[in-house]
Short mmCIF file of C-alpha atoms and ligand atoms in Angstrom, two decimals:
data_model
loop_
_atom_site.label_atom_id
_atom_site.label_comp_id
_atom_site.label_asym_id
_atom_site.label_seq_id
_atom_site.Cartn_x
_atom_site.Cartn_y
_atom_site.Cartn_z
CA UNK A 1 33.11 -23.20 -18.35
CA UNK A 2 34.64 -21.10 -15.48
CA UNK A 3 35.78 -22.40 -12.22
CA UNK A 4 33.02 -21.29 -10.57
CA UNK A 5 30.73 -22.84 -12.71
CA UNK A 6 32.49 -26.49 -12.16
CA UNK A 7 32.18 -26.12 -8.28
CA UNK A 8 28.61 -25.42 -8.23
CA UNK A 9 28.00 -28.53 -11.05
CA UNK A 10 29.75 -30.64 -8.89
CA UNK A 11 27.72 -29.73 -6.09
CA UNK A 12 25.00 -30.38 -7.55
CA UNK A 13 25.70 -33.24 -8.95
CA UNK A 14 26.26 -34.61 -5.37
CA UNK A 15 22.21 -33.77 -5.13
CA UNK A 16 22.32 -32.60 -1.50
CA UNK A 17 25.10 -34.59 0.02
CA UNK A 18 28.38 -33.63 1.67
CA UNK A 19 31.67 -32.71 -0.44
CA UNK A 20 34.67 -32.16 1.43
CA UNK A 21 36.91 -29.06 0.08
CA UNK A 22 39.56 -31.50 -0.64
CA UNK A 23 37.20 -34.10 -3.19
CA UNK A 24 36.14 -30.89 -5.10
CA UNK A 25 39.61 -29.38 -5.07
CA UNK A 26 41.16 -32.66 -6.30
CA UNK A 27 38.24 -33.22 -8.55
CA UNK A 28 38.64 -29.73 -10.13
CA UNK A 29 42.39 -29.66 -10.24
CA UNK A 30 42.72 -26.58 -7.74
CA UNK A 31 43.47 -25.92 -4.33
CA UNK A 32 40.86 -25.75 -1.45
CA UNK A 33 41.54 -22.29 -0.85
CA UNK A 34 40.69 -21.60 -4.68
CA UNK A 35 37.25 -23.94 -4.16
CA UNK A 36 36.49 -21.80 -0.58
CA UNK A 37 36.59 -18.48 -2.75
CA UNK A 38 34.17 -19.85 -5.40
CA UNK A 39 31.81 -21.29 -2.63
CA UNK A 40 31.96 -17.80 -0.84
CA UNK A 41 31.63 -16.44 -4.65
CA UNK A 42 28.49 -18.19 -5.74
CA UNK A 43 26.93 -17.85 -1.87
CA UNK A 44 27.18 -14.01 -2.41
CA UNK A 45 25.20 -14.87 -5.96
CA UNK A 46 22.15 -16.44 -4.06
CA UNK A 47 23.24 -20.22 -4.07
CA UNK A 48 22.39 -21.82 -0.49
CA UNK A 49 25.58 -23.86 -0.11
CA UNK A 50 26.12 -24.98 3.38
CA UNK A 51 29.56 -25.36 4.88
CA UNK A 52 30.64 -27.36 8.17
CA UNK A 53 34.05 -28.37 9.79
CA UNK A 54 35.25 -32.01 8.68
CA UNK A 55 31.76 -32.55 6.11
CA UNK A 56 33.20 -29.65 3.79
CA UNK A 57 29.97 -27.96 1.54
CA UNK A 58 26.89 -29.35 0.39
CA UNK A 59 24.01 -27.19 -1.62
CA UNK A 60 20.44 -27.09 -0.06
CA UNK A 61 17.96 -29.60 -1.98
CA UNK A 62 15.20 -26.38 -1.83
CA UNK A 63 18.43 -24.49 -3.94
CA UNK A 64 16.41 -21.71 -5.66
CA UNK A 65 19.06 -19.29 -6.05
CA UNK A 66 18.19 -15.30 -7.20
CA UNK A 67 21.08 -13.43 -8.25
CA UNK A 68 21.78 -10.69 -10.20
CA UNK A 69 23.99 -13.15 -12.55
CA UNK A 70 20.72 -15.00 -13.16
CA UNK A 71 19.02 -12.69 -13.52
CA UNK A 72 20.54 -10.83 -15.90
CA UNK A 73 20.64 -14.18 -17.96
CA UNK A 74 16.86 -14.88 -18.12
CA UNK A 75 15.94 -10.96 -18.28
CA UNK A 76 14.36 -10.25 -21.62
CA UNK A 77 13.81 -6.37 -21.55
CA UNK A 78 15.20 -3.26 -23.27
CA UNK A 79 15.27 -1.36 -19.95
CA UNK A 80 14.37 -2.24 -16.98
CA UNK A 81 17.60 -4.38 -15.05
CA UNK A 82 19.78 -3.86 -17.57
CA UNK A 83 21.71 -1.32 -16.41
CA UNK A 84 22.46 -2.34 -13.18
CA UNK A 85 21.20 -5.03 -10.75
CA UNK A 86 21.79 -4.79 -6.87
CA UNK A 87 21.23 -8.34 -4.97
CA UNK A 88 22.20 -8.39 -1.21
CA UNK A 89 21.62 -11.65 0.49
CA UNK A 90 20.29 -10.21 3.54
CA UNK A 91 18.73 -6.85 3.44
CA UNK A 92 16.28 -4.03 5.79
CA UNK A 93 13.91 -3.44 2.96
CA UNK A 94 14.20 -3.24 -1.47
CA UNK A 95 12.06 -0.44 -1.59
CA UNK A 96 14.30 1.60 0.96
CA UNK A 97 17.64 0.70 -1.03
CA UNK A 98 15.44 1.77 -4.07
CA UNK A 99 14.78 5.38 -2.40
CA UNK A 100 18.13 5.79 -1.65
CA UNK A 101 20.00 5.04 -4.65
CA UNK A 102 17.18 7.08 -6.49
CA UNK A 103 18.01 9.87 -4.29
CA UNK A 104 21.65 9.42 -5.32
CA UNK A 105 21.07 9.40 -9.06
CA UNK A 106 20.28 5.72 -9.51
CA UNK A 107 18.66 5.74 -13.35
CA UNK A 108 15.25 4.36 -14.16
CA UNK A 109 15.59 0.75 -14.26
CA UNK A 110 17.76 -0.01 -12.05
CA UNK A 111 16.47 -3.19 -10.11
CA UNK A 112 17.04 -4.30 -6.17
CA UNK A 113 17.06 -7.62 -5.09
CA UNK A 114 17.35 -9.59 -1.94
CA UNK A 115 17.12 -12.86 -0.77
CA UNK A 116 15.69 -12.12 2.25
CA UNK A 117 14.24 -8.88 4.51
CA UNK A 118 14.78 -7.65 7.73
CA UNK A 119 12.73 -5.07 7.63
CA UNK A 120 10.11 -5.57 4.67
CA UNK A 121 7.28 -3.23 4.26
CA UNK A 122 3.38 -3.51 3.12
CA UNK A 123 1.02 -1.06 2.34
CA UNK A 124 -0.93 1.20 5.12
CA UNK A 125 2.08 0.41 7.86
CA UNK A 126 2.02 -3.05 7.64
CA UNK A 127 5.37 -5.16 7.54
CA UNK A 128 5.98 -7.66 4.68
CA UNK A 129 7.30 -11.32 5.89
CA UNK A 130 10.33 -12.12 3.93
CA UNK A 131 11.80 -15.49 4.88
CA UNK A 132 14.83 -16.79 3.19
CA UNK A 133 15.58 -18.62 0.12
CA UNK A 134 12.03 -18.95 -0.61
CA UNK A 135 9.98 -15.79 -1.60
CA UNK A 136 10.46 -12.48 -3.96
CA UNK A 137 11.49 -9.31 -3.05
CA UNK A 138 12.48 -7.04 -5.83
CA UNK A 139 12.22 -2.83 -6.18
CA UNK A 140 12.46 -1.69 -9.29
CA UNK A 141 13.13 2.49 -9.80
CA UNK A 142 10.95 4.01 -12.54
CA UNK A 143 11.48 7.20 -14.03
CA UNK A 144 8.05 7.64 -16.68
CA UNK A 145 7.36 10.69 -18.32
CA UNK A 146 3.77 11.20 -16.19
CA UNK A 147 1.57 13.66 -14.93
CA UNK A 148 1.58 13.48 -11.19
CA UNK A 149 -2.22 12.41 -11.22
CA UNK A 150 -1.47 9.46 -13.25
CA UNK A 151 1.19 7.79 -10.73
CA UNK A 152 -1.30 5.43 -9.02
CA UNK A 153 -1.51 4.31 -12.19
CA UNK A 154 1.52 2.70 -11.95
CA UNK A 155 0.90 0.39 -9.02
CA UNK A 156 -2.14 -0.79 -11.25
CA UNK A 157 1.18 -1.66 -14.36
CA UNK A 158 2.62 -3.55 -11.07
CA UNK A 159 -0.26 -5.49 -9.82
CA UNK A 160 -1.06 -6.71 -13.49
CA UNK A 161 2.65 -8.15 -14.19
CA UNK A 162 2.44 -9.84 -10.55
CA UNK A 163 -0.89 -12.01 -11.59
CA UNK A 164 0.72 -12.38 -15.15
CA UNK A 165 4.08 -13.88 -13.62
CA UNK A 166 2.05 -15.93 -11.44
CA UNK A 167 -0.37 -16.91 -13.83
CA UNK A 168 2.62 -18.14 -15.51
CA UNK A 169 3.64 -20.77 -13.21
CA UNK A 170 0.06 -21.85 -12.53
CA UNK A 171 -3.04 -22.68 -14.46
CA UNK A 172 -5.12 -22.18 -10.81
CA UNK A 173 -6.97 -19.08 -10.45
CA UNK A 174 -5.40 -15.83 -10.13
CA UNK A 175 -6.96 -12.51 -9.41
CA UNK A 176 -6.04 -9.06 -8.51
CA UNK A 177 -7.83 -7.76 -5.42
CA UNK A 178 -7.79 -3.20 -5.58
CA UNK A 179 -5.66 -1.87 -5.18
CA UNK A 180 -3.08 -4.41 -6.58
CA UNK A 181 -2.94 -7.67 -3.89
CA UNK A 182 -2.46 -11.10 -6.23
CA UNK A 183 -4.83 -13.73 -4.95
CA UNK A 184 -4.36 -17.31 -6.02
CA UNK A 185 -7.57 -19.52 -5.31
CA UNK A 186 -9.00 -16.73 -3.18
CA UNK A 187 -5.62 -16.53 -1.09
CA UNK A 188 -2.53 -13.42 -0.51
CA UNK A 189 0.38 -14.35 -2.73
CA UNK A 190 1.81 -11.21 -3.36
CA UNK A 191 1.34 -7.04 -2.53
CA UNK A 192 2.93 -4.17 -3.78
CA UNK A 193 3.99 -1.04 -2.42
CA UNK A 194 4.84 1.76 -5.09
CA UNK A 195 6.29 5.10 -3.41
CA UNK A 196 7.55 7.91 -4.92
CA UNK A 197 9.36 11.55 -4.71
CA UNK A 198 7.83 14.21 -6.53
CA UNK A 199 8.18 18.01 -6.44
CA UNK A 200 4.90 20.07 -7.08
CA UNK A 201 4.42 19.10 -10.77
CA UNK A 202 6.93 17.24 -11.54
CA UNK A 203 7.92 12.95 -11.07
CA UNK A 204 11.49 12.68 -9.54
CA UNK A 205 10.93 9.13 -9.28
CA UNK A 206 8.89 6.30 -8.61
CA UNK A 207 10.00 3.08 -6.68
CA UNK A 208 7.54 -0.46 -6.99
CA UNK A 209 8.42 -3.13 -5.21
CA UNK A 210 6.69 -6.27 -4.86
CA UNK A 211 6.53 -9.43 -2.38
CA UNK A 212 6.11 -12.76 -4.01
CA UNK A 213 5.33 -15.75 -1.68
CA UNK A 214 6.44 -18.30 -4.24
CA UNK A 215 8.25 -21.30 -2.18
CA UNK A 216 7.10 -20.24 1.06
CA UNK A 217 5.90 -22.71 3.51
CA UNK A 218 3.11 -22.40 5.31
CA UNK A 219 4.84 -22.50 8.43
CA UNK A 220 6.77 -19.25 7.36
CA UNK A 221 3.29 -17.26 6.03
CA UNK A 222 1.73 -14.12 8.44
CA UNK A 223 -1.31 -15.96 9.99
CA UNK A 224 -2.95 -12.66 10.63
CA UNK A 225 -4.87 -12.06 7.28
CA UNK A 226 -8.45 -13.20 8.13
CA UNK A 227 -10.53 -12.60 4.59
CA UNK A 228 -7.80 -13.37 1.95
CA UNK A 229 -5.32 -15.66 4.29
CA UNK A 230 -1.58 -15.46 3.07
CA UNK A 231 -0.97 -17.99 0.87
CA UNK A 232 2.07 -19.15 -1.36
CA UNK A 233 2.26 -20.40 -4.67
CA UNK A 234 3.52 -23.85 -3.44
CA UNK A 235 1.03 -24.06 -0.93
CA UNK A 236 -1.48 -23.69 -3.47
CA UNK A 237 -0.14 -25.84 -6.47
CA UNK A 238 1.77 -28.31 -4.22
CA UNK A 239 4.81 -27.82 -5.99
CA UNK A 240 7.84 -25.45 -5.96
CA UNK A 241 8.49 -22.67 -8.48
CA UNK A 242 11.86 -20.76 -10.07
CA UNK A 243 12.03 -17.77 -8.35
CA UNK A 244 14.28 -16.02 -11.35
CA UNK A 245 11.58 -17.10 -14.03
CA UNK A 246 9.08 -15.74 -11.52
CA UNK A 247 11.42 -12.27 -11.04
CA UNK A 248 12.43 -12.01 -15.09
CA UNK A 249 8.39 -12.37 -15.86
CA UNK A 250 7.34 -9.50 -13.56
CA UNK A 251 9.97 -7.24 -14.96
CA UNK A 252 8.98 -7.80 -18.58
CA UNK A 253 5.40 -7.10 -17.74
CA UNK A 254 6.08 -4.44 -15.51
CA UNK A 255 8.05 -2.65 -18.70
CA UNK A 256 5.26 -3.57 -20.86
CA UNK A 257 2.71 -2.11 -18.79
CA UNK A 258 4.83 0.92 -18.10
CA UNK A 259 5.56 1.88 -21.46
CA UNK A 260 1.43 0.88 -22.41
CA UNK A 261 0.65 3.63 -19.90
CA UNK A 262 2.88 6.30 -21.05
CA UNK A 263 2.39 5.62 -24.50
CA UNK A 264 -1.72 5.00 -24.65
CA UNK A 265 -2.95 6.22 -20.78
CA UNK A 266 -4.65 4.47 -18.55
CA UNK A 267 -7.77 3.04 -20.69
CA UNK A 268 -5.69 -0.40 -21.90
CA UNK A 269 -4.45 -1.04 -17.76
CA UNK A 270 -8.17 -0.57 -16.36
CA UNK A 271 -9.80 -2.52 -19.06
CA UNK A 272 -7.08 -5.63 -18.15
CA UNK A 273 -7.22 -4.43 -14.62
CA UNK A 274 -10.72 -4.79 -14.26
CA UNK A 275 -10.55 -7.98 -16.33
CA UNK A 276 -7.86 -9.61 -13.99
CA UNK A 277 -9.72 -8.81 -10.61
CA UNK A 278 -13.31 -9.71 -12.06
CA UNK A 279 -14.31 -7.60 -9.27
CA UNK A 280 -16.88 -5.29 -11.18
CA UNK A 281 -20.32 -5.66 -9.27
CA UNK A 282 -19.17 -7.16 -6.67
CA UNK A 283 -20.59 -5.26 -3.24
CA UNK A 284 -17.63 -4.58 -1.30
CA UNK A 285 -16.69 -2.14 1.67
CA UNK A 286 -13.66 -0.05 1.27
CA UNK A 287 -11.51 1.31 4.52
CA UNK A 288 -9.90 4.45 4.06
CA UNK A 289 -8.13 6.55 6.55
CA UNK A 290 -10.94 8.59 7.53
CA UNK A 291 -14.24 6.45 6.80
CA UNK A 292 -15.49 3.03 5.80
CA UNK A 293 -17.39 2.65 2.88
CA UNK A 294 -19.70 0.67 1.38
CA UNK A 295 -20.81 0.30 -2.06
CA UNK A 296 -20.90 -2.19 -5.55
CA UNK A 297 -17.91 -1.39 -7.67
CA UNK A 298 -18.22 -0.10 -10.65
CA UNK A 299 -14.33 -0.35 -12.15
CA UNK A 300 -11.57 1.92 -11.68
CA UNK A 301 -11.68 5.59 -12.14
CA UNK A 302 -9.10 8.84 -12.97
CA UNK A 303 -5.93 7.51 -11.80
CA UNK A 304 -6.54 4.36 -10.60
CA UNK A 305 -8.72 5.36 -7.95
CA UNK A 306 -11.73 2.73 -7.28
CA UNK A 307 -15.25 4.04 -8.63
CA UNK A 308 -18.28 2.64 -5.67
CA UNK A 309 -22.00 2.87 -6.58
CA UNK A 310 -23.09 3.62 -3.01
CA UNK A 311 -26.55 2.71 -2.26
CA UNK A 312 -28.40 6.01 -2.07
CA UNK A 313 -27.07 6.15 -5.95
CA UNK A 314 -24.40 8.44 -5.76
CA UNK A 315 -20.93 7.58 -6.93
CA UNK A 316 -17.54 7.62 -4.58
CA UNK A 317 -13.96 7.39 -5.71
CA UNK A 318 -11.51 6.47 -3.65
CA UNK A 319 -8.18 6.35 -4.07
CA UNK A 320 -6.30 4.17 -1.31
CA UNK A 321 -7.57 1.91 1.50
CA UNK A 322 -8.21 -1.80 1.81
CA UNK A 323 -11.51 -3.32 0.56
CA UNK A 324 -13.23 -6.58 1.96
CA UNK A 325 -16.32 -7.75 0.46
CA UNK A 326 -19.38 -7.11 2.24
C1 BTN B 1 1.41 -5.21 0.62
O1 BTN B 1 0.68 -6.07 0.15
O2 BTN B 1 1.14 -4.67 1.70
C2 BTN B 1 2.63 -4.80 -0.16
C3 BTN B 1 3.82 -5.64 0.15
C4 BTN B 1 5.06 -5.23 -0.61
C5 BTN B 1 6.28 -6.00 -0.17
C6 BTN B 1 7.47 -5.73 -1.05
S1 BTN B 1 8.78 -6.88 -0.79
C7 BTN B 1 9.85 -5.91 -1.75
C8 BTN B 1 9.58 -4.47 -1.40
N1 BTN B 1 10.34 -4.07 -0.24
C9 BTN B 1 9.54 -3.78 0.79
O3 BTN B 1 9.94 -3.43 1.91
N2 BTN B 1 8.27 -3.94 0.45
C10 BTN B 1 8.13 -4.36 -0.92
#
């Protein structure tokens, strides 16, 4: 086992309490500058070690580290991650690194992490709340051989592996409100915001990225949600989650889901689509940029788009907006 690996065991093993540089050092064998450069080391990895004059380090209780290195060890997919991983402790938004290291040549795959946001986005404007050390913020950069038409398609691939790595840690009820928010027991857990550069017919890229509220405390969640309130997955099960398992899961799915579409079309994501949001029937109203809408859904149409049974018996698709049930 490497040096780094002994200093964080022995901080763990001190579950929470103060270890002066010194006691590690002489425990270890090394020097404290050699223990201060794995502490920095394994900080920059995700770890939540605190330091302070004359107490030395201690790591955080609520330690739930992300990191590429742990990622990378609990990752089980053939492309997506495994070429490169970005993790930055503090960032302005994934999605935005995303863009720009697709613009510079990043290939499909590559993944960007952060522990935190500064500047997180939602859909239609909104910001995304990204506290510390407690949720999941990951943007993935996609490169599928699709028709323009069929991109939506692709937030639908995202919204399915969020409520499967969710479901995973929970056996409450998750659903997938259209376009592709994650509700667990009728509550916000996650949202994803897929944007993308394409010339006329043609895919440069497509970057999803996706919030996870998965240790977040309530005191930390937007209170401005009135319908489907922001939620977290702790909140709702009363007990804390791994945020890698929760990151590794979504990338597997996401793959799967991916490579379903490109390799079958839509058909197999709307079928589980519609299956995960049990939302077909359900009278809803639907905001769009220009109009509101009202209508009983009916599933999900052409790319994605949602298919409304409006009452006068005609038939509306629409493609983005935010829906609230009537
Ligand atoms: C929504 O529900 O409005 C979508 C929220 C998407 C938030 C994620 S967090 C990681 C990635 N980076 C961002 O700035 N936004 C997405």
């Amino acid at each position: 086992m490497g040096l780094r690996q002994r200093v964080r065991d022995a901080l763990r093993s001190a579950r929470g309490g103060w270890i002066s540089g010194q006691q590690l050092g002489a425990a270890l064998g090394v020097s404290r500058a050699a223990v201060s450069k794995h502490v920095k080391a394994l900080q920059q990895e995700g770890y939540r070690i605190e330091s302070a004059t004359r107490k030395g380090y201690r790591l955080r209780k609520d330690d739930d580290p992300v990191s590429a290195v742990l990622l990378r060890e609990a990752l089980r997919t053939r492309a997506l991650g495994q070429v490169s991983i970005s993790y930055r402790v503090r960032t302005g938004s994934t999605n935005d690194d995303a863009k720009h290291a697709a613009s510079q040549g990043a290939p499909h795959g590559s993944v960007f992490l952060a522990d935190t946001q500064t500047a997180g986005r939602g859909r239609l404007g909104r910001s995304w709340i990204s506290p510390p050390g407690v949720g999941v913020y990951i943007s993935v950069i996609l490169q599928p051989d699709l028709a323009l038409g069929d991109v939506p398609l692709v937030s639908i691939a995202a919204a399915l592996a969020t409520a499967e790595a969710v479901r995973e840690q929970t056996t409450l009820p998750v659903r997938i409100k259209w376009p592709n928010d994650v509700l667990l027991c009728d509550k916000k857990v996650a949202g994803v915001l897929t944007e993308m550069s394409a010339d006329m017919d043609r895919v440069e890229y497509v970057v999803v990225g996706v919030g996870i509220n998965v240790n977040t405390p309530s005191s930390a969640l937007p209170a401005d949600r009135l319908i489907y309130p922001a939620s977290s997955l702790m909140v709702e099960a009363g007990e804390r989650a791994c945020r890698v398992a929760v990151v590794a899961k979504w990338l597997e799915r996401l793959e799967h889901w991916v490579d379903c579409l490109v390799a079958q079309g839509g058909d197999p994501l709307v079928r589980a689509w519609q299956e995960a949001s049990g939302s077909v029937g359900q009278q809803v109203c639907v905001s769009t940029a220009k109009e509101t809408v009202e209508g009983r859904i009916v599933g999900l149409g052409e790319g994605g788009a949602l298919t409304l049974k409006l009452a006068d018996g005609s038939v509306r698709s629409i493609l983005s907006g935010d829906l609230t049930p009537d």
